[in-house]
PDB file of C-alpha atoms in Angstrom:
ATOM      1  CA  UNK A   1      80.029 103.126  83.585  1.00 35.00           C
ATOM      2  CA  UNK A   2      83.660 103.756  82.663  1.00 32.00           C
ATOM      3  CA  UNK A   3      86.284 104.103  85.381  1.00 33.00           C
ATOM      4  CA  UNK A   4      87.534 107.167  83.534  1.00 33.00           C
ATOM      5  CA  UNK A   5      84.591 109.332  84.560  1.00 33.00           C
ATOM      6  CA  UNK A   6      86.411 112.025  86.463  1.00 35.00           C
ATOM      7  CA  UNK A   7      85.737 112.608  90.125  1.00 40.00           C
ATOM      8  CA  UNK A   8      85.740 116.363  89.565  1.00 38.00           C
ATOM      9  CA  UNK A   9      82.891 116.600  87.040  1.00 40.00           C
ATOM     10  CA  UNK A  10      80.861 119.744  87.640  1.00 38.00           C
ATOM     11  CA  UNK A  11      78.108 119.878  90.211  1.00 41.00           C
ATOM     12  CA  UNK A  12      75.681 120.889  87.478  1.00 37.00           C
ATOM     13  CA  UNK A  13      76.369 117.725  85.473  1.00 44.00           C
ATOM     14  CA  UNK A  14      75.890 115.586  88.561  1.00 41.00           C
ATOM     15  CA  UNK A  15      72.640 117.270  89.614  1.00 46.00           C
ATOM     16  CA  UNK A  16      71.302 116.887  86.087  1.00 44.00           C
ATOM     17  CA  UNK A  17      71.439 113.102  86.554  1.00 56.00           C
ATOM     18  CA  UNK A  18      69.409 113.108  89.788  1.00 66.00           C
ATOM     19  CA  UNK A  19      65.825 111.883  89.409  1.00 71.00           C
ATOM     20  CA  UNK A  20      63.626 113.092  92.260  1.00 73.00           C
ATOM     21  CA  UNK A  21      60.429 111.567  90.840  1.00 72.00           C
ATOM     22  CA  UNK A  22      61.314 107.900  91.374  1.00 74.00           C
ATOM     23  CA  UNK A  23      62.351 106.219  94.639  1.00 67.00           C
ATOM     24  CA  UNK A  24      66.021 105.419  94.957  1.00 67.00           C
ATOM     25  CA  UNK A  25      67.554 102.722  97.151  1.00 68.00           C
ATOM     26  CA  UNK A  26      70.293 104.916  98.664  1.00 69.00           C
ATOM     27  CA  UNK A  27      67.822 107.655  99.605  1.00 74.00           C
ATOM     28  CA  UNK A  28      65.240 105.123 100.770  1.00 68.00           C
ATOM     29  CA  UNK A  29      67.833 103.432 103.017  1.00 68.00           C
ATOM     30  CA  UNK A  30      69.004 106.837 104.251  1.00 72.00           C
ATOM     31  CA  UNK A  31      65.433 107.577 105.324  1.00 72.00           C
ATOM     32  CA  UNK A  32      65.207 104.289 107.212  1.00 70.00           C
ATOM     33  CA  UNK A  33      68.430 104.898 109.172  1.00 67.00           C
ATOM     34  CA  UNK A  34      67.361 108.404 110.171  1.00 66.00           C
ATOM     35  CA  UNK A  35      69.302 110.421 107.602  1.00 68.00           C
ATOM     36  CA  UNK A  36      68.194 113.629 105.948  1.00 68.00           C
ATOM     37  CA  UNK A  37      69.120 113.044 102.319  1.00 70.00           C
ATOM     38  CA  UNK A  38      65.890 111.905 100.710  1.00 72.00           C
ATOM     39  CA  UNK A  39      62.950 113.277  98.760  1.00 74.00           C
ATOM     40  CA  UNK A  40      59.160 113.012  99.239  1.00 78.00           C
ATOM     41  CA  UNK A  41      58.976 110.078  96.829  1.00 76.00           C
ATOM     42  CA  UNK A  42      61.469 108.145  98.983  1.00 77.00           C
ATOM     43  CA  UNK A  43      59.604 108.948 102.179  1.00 80.00           C
ATOM     44  CA  UNK A  44      56.294 107.908 100.610  1.00 78.00           C
ATOM     45  CA  UNK A  45      57.486 104.446  99.647  1.00 74.00           C
ATOM     46  CA  UNK A  46      59.291 104.233 102.990  1.00 73.00           C
ATOM     47  CA  UNK A  47      56.075 104.841 104.898  1.00 79.00           C
ATOM     48  CA  UNK A  48      54.188 102.408 102.659  1.00 78.00           C
ATOM     49  CA  UNK A  49      56.735  99.685 103.338  1.00 75.00           C
ATOM     50  CA  UNK A  50      56.780 100.415 107.060  1.00 76.00           C
ATOM     51  CA  UNK A  51      53.052  99.696 106.980  1.00 78.00           C
ATOM     52  CA  UNK A  52      53.649  96.397 105.182  1.00 78.00           C
ATOM     53  CA  UNK A  53      56.726  95.310 107.110  1.00 77.00           C
ATOM     54  CA  UNK A  54      57.939  97.475 110.022  1.00 75.00           C
ATOM     55  CA  UNK A  55      60.831  95.055 110.514  1.00 77.00           C
ATOM     56  CA  UNK A  56      62.696  96.564 107.573  1.00 79.00           C
ATOM     57  CA  UNK A  57      63.696  99.454 109.832  1.00 80.00           C
ATOM     58  CA  UNK A  58      65.463  96.927 112.102  1.00 86.00           C
ATOM     59  CA  UNK A  59      67.203  95.475 109.051  1.00 86.00           C
ATOM     60  CA  UNK A  60      68.539  98.913 108.116  1.00 83.00           C
ATOM     61  CA  UNK A  61      69.753  99.790 111.601  1.00 85.00           C
ATOM     62  CA  UNK A  62      71.289  96.434 112.501  1.00 90.00           C
ATOM     63  CA  UNK A  63      73.003  96.183 109.109  1.00 90.00           C
ATOM     64  CA  UNK A  64      74.623  99.545 109.746  1.00 87.00           C
ATOM     65  CA  UNK A  65      75.902  98.398 113.115  1.00 91.00           C
ATOM     66  CA  UNK A  66      77.273  95.218 111.536  1.00 94.00           C
ATOM     67  CA  UNK A  67      79.369  97.393 109.208  1.00 95.00           C
ATOM     68  CA  UNK A  68      80.999  99.000 112.226  1.00 95.00           C
ATOM     69  CA  UNK A  69      81.733  95.705 113.969  1.00 96.00           C
ATOM     70  CA  UNK A  70      83.170  94.119 110.817  1.00 98.00           C
ATOM     71  CA  UNK A  71      85.440  97.077 110.059  1.00 98.00           C
ATOM     72  CA  UNK A  72      86.649  97.302 113.662  1.00 97.00           C
ATOM     73  CA  UNK A  73      87.416  93.579 113.651  1.00 98.00           C
ATOM     74  CA  UNK A  74      89.357  93.748 110.399  1.00 98.00           C
ATOM     75  CA  UNK A  75      91.247  96.953 111.164  1.00 98.00           C
ATOM     76  CA  UNK A  76      91.803  96.276 114.856  1.00 97.00           C
ATOM     77  CA  UNK A  77      92.298  92.509 115.070  1.00 96.00           C
ATOM     78  CA  UNK A  78      93.407  91.512 111.577  1.00 98.00           C
ATOM     79  CA  UNK A  79      95.559  94.511 110.693  1.00 98.00           C
ATOM     80  CA  UNK A  80      93.689  95.373 107.497  1.00 98.00           C
ATOM     81  CA  UNK A  81      94.563  98.871 106.321  1.00 98.00           C
ATOM     82  CA  UNK A  82      92.755  98.961 102.965  1.00 98.00           C
ATOM     83  CA  UNK A  83      89.010  98.868 102.302  1.00 98.00           C
ATOM     84  CA  UNK A  84      87.112  98.777  98.997  1.00 98.00           C
ATOM     85  CA  UNK A  85      83.470  99.637  99.706  1.00 95.00           C
ATOM     86  CA  UNK A  86      81.171  98.944  96.733  1.00 95.00           C
ATOM     87  CA  UNK A  87      77.648 100.318  96.783  1.00 86.00           C
ATOM     88  CA  UNK A  88      78.539 103.118  99.144  1.00 78.00           C
ATOM     89  CA  UNK A  89      75.106 104.605  99.617  1.00 72.00           C
ATOM     90  CA  UNK A  90      74.600 107.995 101.190  1.00 68.00           C
ATOM     91  CA  UNK A  91      77.036 108.990 103.936  1.00 64.00           C
ATOM     92  CA  UNK A  92      75.554 108.962 107.437  1.00 68.00           C
ATOM     93  CA  UNK A  93      77.340 108.356 110.730  1.00 69.00           C
ATOM     94  CA  UNK A  94      80.086 105.769 111.117  1.00 82.00           C
ATOM     95  CA  UNK A  95      80.925 105.274 107.474  1.00 88.00           C
ATOM     96  CA  UNK A  96      83.608 102.718 106.612  1.00 93.00           C
ATOM     97  CA  UNK A  97      86.447 105.259 106.544  1.00 93.00           C
ATOM     98  CA  UNK A  98      85.431 106.826 109.850  1.00 92.00           C
ATOM     99  CA  UNK A  99      85.320 103.485 111.655  1.00 95.00           C
ATOM    100  CA  UNK A 100      88.558 102.240 110.077  1.00 97.00           C
ATOM    101  CA  UNK A 101      90.525 105.440 110.638  1.00 96.00           C
ATOM    102  CA  UNK A 102      89.499 105.639 114.290  1.00 96.00           C
ATOM    103  CA  UNK A 103      91.256 102.300 114.712  1.00 97.00           C
ATOM    104  CA  UNK A 104      94.057 102.939 112.215  1.00 97.00           C
ATOM    105  CA  UNK A 105      94.500 106.549 111.071  1.00 97.00           C
ATOM    106  CA  UNK A 106      96.637 105.364 108.140  1.00 97.00           C
ATOM    107  CA  UNK A 107      93.814 103.257 106.676  1.00 98.00           C
ATOM    108  CA  UNK A 108      93.015 103.828 103.001  1.00 97.00           C
ATOM    109  CA  UNK A 109      89.428 103.552 101.777  1.00 96.00           C
ATOM    110  CA  UNK A 110      87.963 103.610  98.288  1.00 95.00           C
ATOM    111  CA  UNK A 111      84.206 103.985  97.902  1.00 92.00           C
ATOM    112  CA  UNK A 112      82.474 102.886  94.695  1.00 92.00           C
ATOM    113  CA  UNK A 113      79.023 103.876  93.473  1.00 85.00           C
ATOM    114  CA  UNK A 114      77.519 105.168  90.260  1.00 79.00           C
ATOM    115  CA  UNK A 115      74.620 107.196  91.566  1.00 74.00           C
ATOM    116  CA  UNK A 116      74.791 110.983  91.116  1.00 73.00           C
ATOM    117  CA  UNK A 117      73.304 111.937  94.476  1.00 73.00           C
ATOM    118  CA  UNK A 118      75.751 109.624  96.242  1.00 74.00           C
ATOM    119  CA  UNK A 119      78.598 111.175  94.256  1.00 74.00           C
ATOM    120  CA  UNK A 120      77.542 114.687  95.260  1.00 73.00           C
ATOM    121  CA  UNK A 121      77.524 113.828  98.960  1.00 72.00           C
ATOM    122  CA  UNK A 122      80.647 111.716  98.793  1.00 70.00           C
ATOM    123  CA  UNK A 123      82.699 114.534  97.338  1.00 68.00           C
ATOM    124  CA  UNK A 124      81.599 116.824 100.144  1.00 66.00           C
ATOM    125  CA  UNK A 125      81.615 114.505 103.135  1.00 65.00           C
ATOM    126  CA  UNK A 126      83.955 111.557 102.667  1.00 69.00           C
ATOM    127  CA  UNK A 127      87.116 113.169 103.968  1.00 80.00           C
ATOM    128  CA  UNK A 128      90.199 111.446 105.350  1.00 87.00           C
ATOM    129  CA  UNK A 129      92.685 111.634 108.156  1.00 89.00           C
ATOM    130  CA  UNK A 130      96.016 113.199 107.108  1.00 92.00           C
ATOM    131  CA  UNK A 131      97.766 109.845 107.553  1.00 95.00           C
ATOM    132  CA  UNK A 132      95.319 107.847 105.415  1.00 95.00           C
ATOM    133  CA  UNK A 133      93.300 108.333 102.251  1.00 95.00           C
ATOM    134  CA  UNK A 134      89.662 108.312 101.203  1.00 92.00           C
ATOM    135  CA  UNK A 135      88.688 108.254  97.530  1.00 91.00           C
ATOM    136  CA  UNK A 136      85.429 107.929  95.632  1.00 88.00           C
ATOM    137  CA  UNK A 137      84.979 106.173  92.280  1.00 90.00           C
ATOM    138  CA  UNK A 138      82.047 106.840  90.000  1.00 88.00           C
ATOM    139  CA  UNK A 139      82.106 103.271  88.694  1.00 88.00           C
ATOM    140  CA  UNK A 140      79.897 100.233  88.226  1.00 89.00           C
ATOM    141  CA  UNK A 141      79.710  96.896  90.052  1.00 93.00           C
ATOM    142  CA  UNK A 142      79.035  95.267  86.683  1.00 94.00           C
ATOM    143  CA  UNK A 143      82.558  96.185  85.528  1.00 96.00           C
ATOM    144  CA  UNK A 144      84.690  94.600  88.274  1.00 97.00           C
ATOM    145  CA  UNK A 145      87.999  94.745  86.405  1.00 97.00           C
ATOM    146  CA  UNK A 146      87.494  98.456  85.749  1.00 96.00           C
ATOM    147  CA  UNK A 147      86.675  98.984  89.418  1.00 97.00           C
ATOM    148  CA  UNK A 148      89.880  97.239  90.453  1.00 98.00           C
ATOM    149  CA  UNK A 149      92.047  99.183  88.011  1.00 97.00           C
ATOM    150  CA  UNK A 150      90.641 102.474  89.246  1.00 96.00           C
ATOM    151  CA  UNK A 151      90.888 101.453  92.919  1.00 97.00           C
ATOM    152  CA  UNK A 152      94.569 100.669  92.385  1.00 98.00           C
ATOM    153  CA  UNK A 153      95.214 104.405  92.102  1.00 97.00           C
ATOM    154  CA  UNK A 154      94.599 104.620  95.868  1.00 97.00           C
ATOM    155  CA  UNK A 155      95.016 101.056  97.146  1.00 98.00           C
ATOM    156  CA  UNK A 156      97.976  98.696  96.847  1.00 98.00           C
ATOM    157  CA  UNK A 157      96.261  95.594  95.487  1.00 98.00           C
ATOM    158  CA  UNK A 158      99.364  93.501  96.128  1.00 98.00           C
ATOM    159  CA  UNK A 159      98.496  93.789  99.819  1.00 98.00           C
ATOM    160  CA  UNK A 160      95.307  92.586 101.598  1.00 98.00           C
ATOM    161  CA  UNK A 161      92.109  94.549 101.052  1.00 98.00           C
ATOM    162  CA  UNK A 162      88.702  94.220 102.710  1.00 98.00           C
ATOM    163  CA  UNK A 163      86.030  94.147 100.003  1.00 98.00           C
ATOM    164  CA  UNK A 164      82.778  95.491 101.469  1.00 98.00           C
ATOM    165  CA  UNK A 165      79.534  94.827  99.561  1.00 97.00           C
ATOM    166  CA  UNK A 166      76.728  95.698 101.938  1.00 94.00           C
ATOM    167  CA  UNK A 167      73.058  95.702 100.937  1.00 91.00           C
ATOM    168  CA  UNK A 168      74.020  95.985  97.285  1.00 92.00           C
ATOM    169  CA  UNK A 169      74.040  92.551  95.641  1.00 96.00           C
ATOM    170  CA  UNK A 170      70.247  92.390  95.772  1.00 93.00           C
ATOM    171  CA  UNK A 171      70.268  94.753  92.806  1.00 90.00           C
ATOM    172  CA  UNK A 172      71.755  91.947  90.697  1.00 95.00           C
ATOM    173  CA  UNK A 173      68.732  89.830  89.799  1.00 94.00           C
ATOM    174  CA  UNK A 174      70.569  86.699  88.723  1.00 97.00           C
ATOM    175  CA  UNK A 175      72.347  84.914  91.557  1.00 97.00           C
ATOM    176  CA  UNK A 176      74.870  83.330  89.205  1.00 97.00           C
ATOM    177  CA  UNK A 177      75.812  86.719  87.816  1.00 98.00           C
ATOM    178  CA  UNK A 178      76.101  88.179  91.320  1.00 98.00           C
ATOM    179  CA  UNK A 179      78.424  85.350  92.354  1.00 98.00           C
ATOM    180  CA  UNK A 180      80.521  85.861  89.249  1.00 98.00           C
ATOM    181  CA  UNK A 181      80.911  89.580  89.984  1.00 98.00           C
ATOM    182  CA  UNK A 182      82.044  88.815  93.547  1.00 98.00           C
ATOM    183  CA  UNK A 183      84.432  86.135  92.286  1.00 98.00           C
ATOM    184  CA  UNK A 184      86.023  88.506  89.748  1.00 98.00           C
ATOM    185  CA  UNK A 185      86.483  91.216  92.350  1.00 98.00           C
ATOM    186  CA  UNK A 186      88.090  88.839  94.832  1.00 98.00           C
ATOM    187  CA  UNK A 187      90.306  87.383  92.095  1.00 98.00           C
ATOM    188  CA  UNK A 188      91.974  90.765  91.759  1.00 98.00           C
ATOM    189  CA  UNK A 189      92.792  91.029  95.471  1.00 98.00           C
ATOM    190  CA  UNK A 190      95.819  89.643  97.282  1.00 98.00           C
ATOM    191  CA  UNK A 191      95.807  86.577  99.549  1.00 98.00           C
ATOM    192  CA  UNK A 192      94.821  87.622 103.046  1.00 98.00           C
ATOM    193  CA  UNK A 193      92.051  89.856 101.694  1.00 98.00           C
ATOM    194  CA  UNK A 194      88.542  89.654 103.130  1.00 98.00           C
ATOM    195  CA  UNK A 195      85.016  89.685 101.710  1.00 98.00           C
ATOM    196  CA  UNK A 196      82.309  91.343 103.827  1.00 98.00           C
ATOM    197  CA  UNK A 197      78.683  90.941 102.715  1.00 98.00           C
ATOM    198  CA  UNK A 198      75.309  91.675 104.241  1.00 96.00           C
ATOM    199  CA  UNK A 199      71.959  91.570 102.478  1.00 95.00           C
ATOM    200  CA  UNK A 200      68.247  91.349 103.116  1.00 94.00           C
ATOM    201  CA  UNK A 201      66.907  87.818 102.858  1.00 96.00           C
ATOM    202  CA  UNK A 202      63.702  86.096 101.794  1.00 95.00           C
ATOM    203  CA  UNK A 203      63.230  84.685 105.283  1.00 95.00           C
ATOM    204  CA  UNK A 204      59.735  85.951 106.101  1.00 93.00           C
ATOM    205  CA  UNK A 205      56.510  86.731 104.210  1.00 93.00           C
ATOM    206  CA  UNK A 206      56.797  90.328 105.428  1.00 91.00           C
ATOM    207  CA  UNK A 207      60.222  90.879 103.894  1.00 90.00           C
ATOM    208  CA  UNK A 208      59.129  89.288 100.624  1.00 93.00           C
ATOM    209  CA  UNK A 209      56.047  91.522 100.520  1.00 90.00           C
ATOM    210  CA  UNK A 210      58.151  94.602 101.296  1.00 86.00           C
ATOM    211  CA  UNK A 211      60.538  93.733  98.475  1.00 88.00           C
ATOM    212  CA  UNK A 212      57.665  93.305  96.049  1.00 91.00           C
ATOM    213  CA  UNK A 213      56.169  96.661  97.046  1.00 85.00           C
ATOM    214  CA  UNK A 214      59.498  98.422  96.645  1.00 81.00           C
ATOM    215  CA  UNK A 215      60.109  96.853  93.230  1.00 83.00           C
ATOM    216  CA  UNK A 216      56.624  97.906  92.090  1.00 84.00           C
ATOM    217  CA  UNK A 217      57.388 101.549  92.967  1.00 80.00           C
ATOM    218  CA  UNK A 218      59.467 102.144  89.835  1.00 75.00           C
ATOM    219  CA  UNK A 219      62.784 102.063  91.700  1.00 76.00           C
ATOM    220  CA  UNK A 220      65.657  99.898  90.503  1.00 78.00           C
ATOM    221  CA  UNK A 221      64.520  96.456  91.747  1.00 87.00           C
ATOM    222  CA  UNK A 222      66.061  94.839  94.798  1.00 89.00           C
ATOM    223  CA  UNK A 223      65.819  91.053  95.052  1.00 93.00           C
ATOM    224  CA  UNK A 224      65.878  89.359  98.446  1.00 95.00           C
ATOM    225  CA  UNK A 225      67.524  85.924  98.441  1.00 96.00           C
ATOM    226  CA  UNK A 226      67.402  82.734 100.502  1.00 97.00           C
ATOM    227  CA  UNK A 227      70.165  82.386 103.078  1.00 97.00           C
ATOM    228  CA  UNK A 228      71.941  79.620 101.158  1.00 97.00           C
ATOM    229  CA  UNK A 229      72.481  82.016  98.262  1.00 97.00           C
ATOM    230  CA  UNK A 230      74.085  84.565 100.590  1.00 97.00           C
ATOM    231  CA  UNK A 231      76.351  81.796 101.866  1.00 98.00           C
ATOM    232  CA  UNK A 232      77.241  80.929  98.273  1.00 97.00           C
ATOM    233  CA  UNK A 233      79.086  84.211  97.838  1.00 98.00           C
ATOM    234  CA  UNK A 234      81.746  82.916 100.242  1.00 98.00           C
ATOM    235  CA  UNK A 235      82.526  79.723  98.354  1.00 97.00           C
ATOM    236  CA  UNK A 236      86.297  79.173  98.282  1.00 97.00           C
ATOM    237  CA  UNK A 237      86.923  81.526 101.202  1.00 98.00           C
ATOM    238  CA  UNK A 238      87.633  80.800 104.865  1.00 98.00           C
ATOM    239  CA  UNK A 239      84.583  81.959 106.793  1.00 98.00           C
ATOM    240  CA  UNK A 240      85.316  83.979 109.912  1.00 98.00           C
ATOM    241  CA  UNK A 241      83.391  82.770 112.972  1.00 97.00           C
ATOM    242  CA  UNK A 242      80.461  82.693 113.491  1.00 97.00           C
ATOM    243  CA  UNK A 243      79.935  82.161 109.755  1.00 98.00           C
ATOM    244  CA  UNK A 244      76.861  83.347 107.823  1.00 98.00           C
ATOM    245  CA  UNK A 245      74.358  84.527 110.429  1.00 96.00           C
ATOM    246  CA  UNK A 246      71.704  87.165 110.997  1.00 95.00           C
ATOM    247  CA  UNK A 247      73.367  90.565 111.203  1.00 94.00           C
ATOM    248  CA  UNK A 248      72.838  91.137 114.959  1.00 92.00           C
ATOM    249  CA  UNK A 249      74.499  87.757 115.647  1.00 93.00           C
ATOM    250  CA  UNK A 250      77.837  88.507 113.983  1.00 95.00           C
ATOM    251  CA  UNK A 251      80.323  89.093 116.820  1.00 95.00           C
ATOM    252  CA  UNK A 252      77.940  91.243 118.882  1.00 91.00           C
ATOM    253  CA  UNK A 253      79.525  93.710 121.269  1.00 82.00           C
ATOM    254  CA  UNK A 254      78.181  95.852 124.091  1.00 69.00           C
ATOM    255  CA  UNK A 255      77.046  98.494 121.641  1.00 61.00           C
ATOM    256  CA  UNK A 256      74.975  95.884 119.804  1.00 58.00           C
ATOM    257  CA  UNK A 257      73.111  94.825 122.934  1.00 57.00           C
ATOM    258  CA  UNK A 258      70.203  97.080 121.963  1.00 56.00           C
ATOM    259  CA  UNK A 259      69.590  94.778 119.005  1.00 52.00           C
ATOM    260  CA  UNK A 260      68.621  92.101 121.512  1.00 51.00           C
ATOM    261  CA  UNK A 261      67.404  88.890 119.948  1.00 50.00           C
ATOM    262  CA  UNK A 262      65.992  90.651 116.903  1.00 62.00           C
ATOM    263  CA  UNK A 263      65.057  88.136 114.229  1.00 81.00           C
ATOM    264  CA  UNK A 264      65.857  90.430 111.345  1.00 92.00           C
ATOM    265  CA  UNK A 265      65.565  89.324 107.741  1.00 94.00           C
ATOM    266  CA  UNK A 266      69.169  90.096 106.860  1.00 95.00           C
ATOM    267  CA  UNK A 267      72.223  87.825 106.921  1.00 97.00           C
ATOM    268  CA  UNK A 268      75.906  88.579 106.763  1.00 98.00           C
ATOM    269  CA  UNK A 269      79.329  87.026 106.739  1.00 98.00           C
ATOM    270  CA  UNK A 270      83.040  87.709 106.511  1.00 98.00           C
ATOM    271  CA  UNK A 271      85.381  85.444 104.562  1.00 98.00           C
ATOM    272  CA  UNK A 272      89.158  85.391 104.113  1.00 98.00           C
ATOM    273  CA  UNK A 273      91.007  84.655 100.887  1.00 98.00           C
ATOM    274  CA  UNK A 274      93.775  82.150 101.600  1.00 97.00           C
TER     275      UNK A 274
END
């Protein structure tokens, strides 16, 4: 989708694009993390998948907490003041801009998605501190150069940016294509920028079965990958300790103690561009 799609398109046009008859990943994930922005069709597939693989709820919750830890680390310890969050999903609590601007009120955040229901909520809820900025782009991961050009209206791409791609790359079926999209996005960012990725992984029969059930529902398919393919996204970058690990294991803090030793089928990592 073109970067030139205006952020202020009418609410009627946006609502006209919303399909409430087919499950949608953002609404489905929102249901799993306890949000309220979903339809019966999303809840139905959610309950079906809970029956197949209850552990997917842990994946959703621990992945959300990883987002908070990664953003706090980058904003608080590495001085990052710009975030490009691709595959925003539906706003809940502790979105990227909220976490970043608690640490650094002058942080600037650009969210990217191309789903109409996400756009509707983003326009209403993704507000900013007076010192910083929060913007939303109705744009497409498959057009990385267009995403970067549009993001440059809010972010200074000559300075480091944290590129956040959380629970999104599974929508790209071909691993080679997914790696190429990540590479092209990072190529447009300054040295000192970071890549933050988390994704569900094909690390248990239950997760694989849950993925197959979700893909059979008519929703846009989501492909779980082996861990080595998640690690491949960081090729050429300096991995931040502890490397590519299960999401509860990435720099756990006191707030993450409730995750315990959960063996969730989701891995994550943070890498720095030299």
